[in-house]
Each structure stands twice: as structure tokens, then as C-alpha cells.
Coordinates of C-alpha atoms in Angstrom, one line a residue:
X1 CA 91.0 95.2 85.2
X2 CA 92.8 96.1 88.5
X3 CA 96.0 95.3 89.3
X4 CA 95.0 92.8 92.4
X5 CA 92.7 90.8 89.6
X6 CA 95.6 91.0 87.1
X7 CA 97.7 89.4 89.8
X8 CA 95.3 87.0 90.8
X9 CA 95.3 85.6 86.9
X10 CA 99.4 85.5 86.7
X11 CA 99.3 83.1 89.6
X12 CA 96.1 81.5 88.4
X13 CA 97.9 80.9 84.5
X14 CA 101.3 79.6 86.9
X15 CA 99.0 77.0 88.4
X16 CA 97.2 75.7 85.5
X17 CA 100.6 75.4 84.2
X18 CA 102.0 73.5 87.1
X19 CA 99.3 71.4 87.2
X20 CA 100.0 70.6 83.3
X21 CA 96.5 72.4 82.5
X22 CA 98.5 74.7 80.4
X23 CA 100.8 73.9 77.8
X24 CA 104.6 75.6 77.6
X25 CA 103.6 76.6 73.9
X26 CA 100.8 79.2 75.5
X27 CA 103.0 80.0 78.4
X28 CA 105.8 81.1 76.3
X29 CA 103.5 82.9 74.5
X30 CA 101.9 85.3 77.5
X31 CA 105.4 85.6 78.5
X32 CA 106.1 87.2 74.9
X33 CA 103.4 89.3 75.2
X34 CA 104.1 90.7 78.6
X35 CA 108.0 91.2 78.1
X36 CA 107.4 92.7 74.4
X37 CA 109.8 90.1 72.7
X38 CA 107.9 90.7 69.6
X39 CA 108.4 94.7 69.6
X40 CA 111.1 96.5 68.5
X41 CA 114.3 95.9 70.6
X42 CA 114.5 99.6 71.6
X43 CA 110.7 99.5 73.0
X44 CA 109.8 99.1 76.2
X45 CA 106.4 97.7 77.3
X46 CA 104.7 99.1 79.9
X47 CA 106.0 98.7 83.6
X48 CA 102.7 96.8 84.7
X49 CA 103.1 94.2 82.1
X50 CA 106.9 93.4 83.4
X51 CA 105.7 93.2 86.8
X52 CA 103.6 90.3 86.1
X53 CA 105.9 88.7 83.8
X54 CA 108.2 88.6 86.5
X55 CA 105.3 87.3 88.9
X56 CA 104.4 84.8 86.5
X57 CA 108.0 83.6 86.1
X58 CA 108.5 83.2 89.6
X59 CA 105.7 81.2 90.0
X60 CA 107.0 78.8 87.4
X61 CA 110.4 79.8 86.6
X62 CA 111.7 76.8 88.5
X63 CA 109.9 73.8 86.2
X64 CA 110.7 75.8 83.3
X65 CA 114.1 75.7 84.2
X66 CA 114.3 71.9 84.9
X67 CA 113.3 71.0 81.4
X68 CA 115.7 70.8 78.7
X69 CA 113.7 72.2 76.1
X70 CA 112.7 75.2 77.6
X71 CA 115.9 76.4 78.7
X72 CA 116.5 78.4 76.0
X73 CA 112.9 80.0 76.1
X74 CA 113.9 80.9 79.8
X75 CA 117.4 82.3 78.2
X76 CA 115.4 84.3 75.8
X77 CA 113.3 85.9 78.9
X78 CA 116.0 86.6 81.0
X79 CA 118.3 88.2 78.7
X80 CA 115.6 90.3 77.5
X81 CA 114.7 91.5 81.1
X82 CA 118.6 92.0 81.3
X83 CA 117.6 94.4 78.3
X84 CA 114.8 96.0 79.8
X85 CA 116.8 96.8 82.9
X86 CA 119.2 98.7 81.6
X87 CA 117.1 100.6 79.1
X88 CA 116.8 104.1 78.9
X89 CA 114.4 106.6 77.2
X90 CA 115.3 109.1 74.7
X91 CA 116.7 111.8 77.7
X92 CA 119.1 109.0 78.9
X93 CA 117.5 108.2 82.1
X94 CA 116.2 105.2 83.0
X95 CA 113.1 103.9 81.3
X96 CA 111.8 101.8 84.2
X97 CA 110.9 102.5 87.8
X98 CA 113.2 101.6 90.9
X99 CA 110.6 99.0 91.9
X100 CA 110.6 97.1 88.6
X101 CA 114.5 97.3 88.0
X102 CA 115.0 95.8 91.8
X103 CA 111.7 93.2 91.1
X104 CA 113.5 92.0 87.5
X105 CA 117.0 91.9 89.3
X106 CA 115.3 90.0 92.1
X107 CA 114.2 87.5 89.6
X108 CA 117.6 86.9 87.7
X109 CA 119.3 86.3 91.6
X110 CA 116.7 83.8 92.1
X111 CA 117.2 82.1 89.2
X112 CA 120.9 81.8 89.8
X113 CA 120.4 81.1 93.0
X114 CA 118.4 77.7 92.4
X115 CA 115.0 79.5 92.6
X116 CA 115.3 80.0 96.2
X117 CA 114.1 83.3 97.7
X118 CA 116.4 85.3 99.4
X119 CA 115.7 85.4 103.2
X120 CA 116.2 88.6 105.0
X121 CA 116.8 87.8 108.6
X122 CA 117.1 90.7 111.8
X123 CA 120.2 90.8 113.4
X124 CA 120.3 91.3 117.2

């Protein structure tokens, strides 16, 4: 499947969820998947599936974050992409991309900051 399908579905599976289609139970479960929360805690999945767990949670990462009892699930997420940021390989470099480590850290600023985007604005 190509990657422009593949995010077409991530933001599909938010919607259905927003639109209480989906339930948390199966939401928490693709997010599982995607971040490897069952693996090892030394593995890292591949850098395509982060990317659109990290699409998918900031498509929904706000009304996740509202609920009480899925606070903890969102805990669970984040402190594992805290994980996967810092991870290296067996050589000691980094075991993610540039682009992913800025796209996780991107999503944890977001969340702290409310779930607002940060705006870039030109200076004159």
C-alpha cells in the first residue's frame, strides 16, 4: 500500500473515531501496533509505522486527552515515543531518522501545549 493511501486511512480511523464510529478499545489497539508496545522494549518498529502513529495521534490526541480514562493509555504512548526517540541501534547512533525524531518531538510539544499547533510566523 503507498504511503499517501496509508495516510489517507490514519486520518480516515481518527474520523471514525471522532465521530464515535470507532471505539477507544480498537484505537488503543492500532496505536499498539504502530508504536510496538507489545515488542521487546529494546525493538524499534519501523520508521513508517511511527509516522502514522504520530499522524493518527494528532488527529485525535486532543479527545483522547480530555477523557479521564484514557489518560493513562495516552501516558503509555507518549512515554514510549519518549523511548523511541532516544533509541539507538547496536553502533550507538540513533535508531530513527531526523524527520521522525522532530515529527515525535513535534507531537509531545503539542500535547503540552494544549494540542495547539505551533505557528511559524515571518518576521519583517
Amino acid at each position: 500500500m503507498g504511503k499517501d493511501k496509508l495516510h489517507a486511512n490514519m486520518l480516515f480511523i481518527g474520523n471514525l473515531f471522532l465521530r464515535k464510529l470507532l471505539a477507544v478499545k480498537v484505537i488503543g489497539q492500532i496505536v499498539t501496533d504502530l508504536l510496538g508496545l507489545r515488542e521487546a522494549e529494546n525493538s524499534v518498529p519501523d520508521e513508517h509505522m511511527i509516522e502514522y502513529a504520530c499522524q493518527l495521534l494528532e488527529a485525535i490526541g486532543h479527545t483522547l486527552d480530555t477523557h479521564k480514562d484514557t489518560r493513562a493509555m495516552m501516558s503509555q504512548f507518549f512515554g514510549r515515543l519518549a523511548q523511541l526517540k532516544n533509541a539507538t541501534n547496536a553502533s550507538g547512533r540513533p535508531a530513527l531518522t531526523k524527520r521522525i525524531v522532530f515529527q515525535i518531538q513535534d507531537l509531545i510539544d503539542m500535547r503540552h501545549n494544549q494540542w495547539v499547533k505551533k505557528v511559524f510566523r515571518d518576521q519583517a
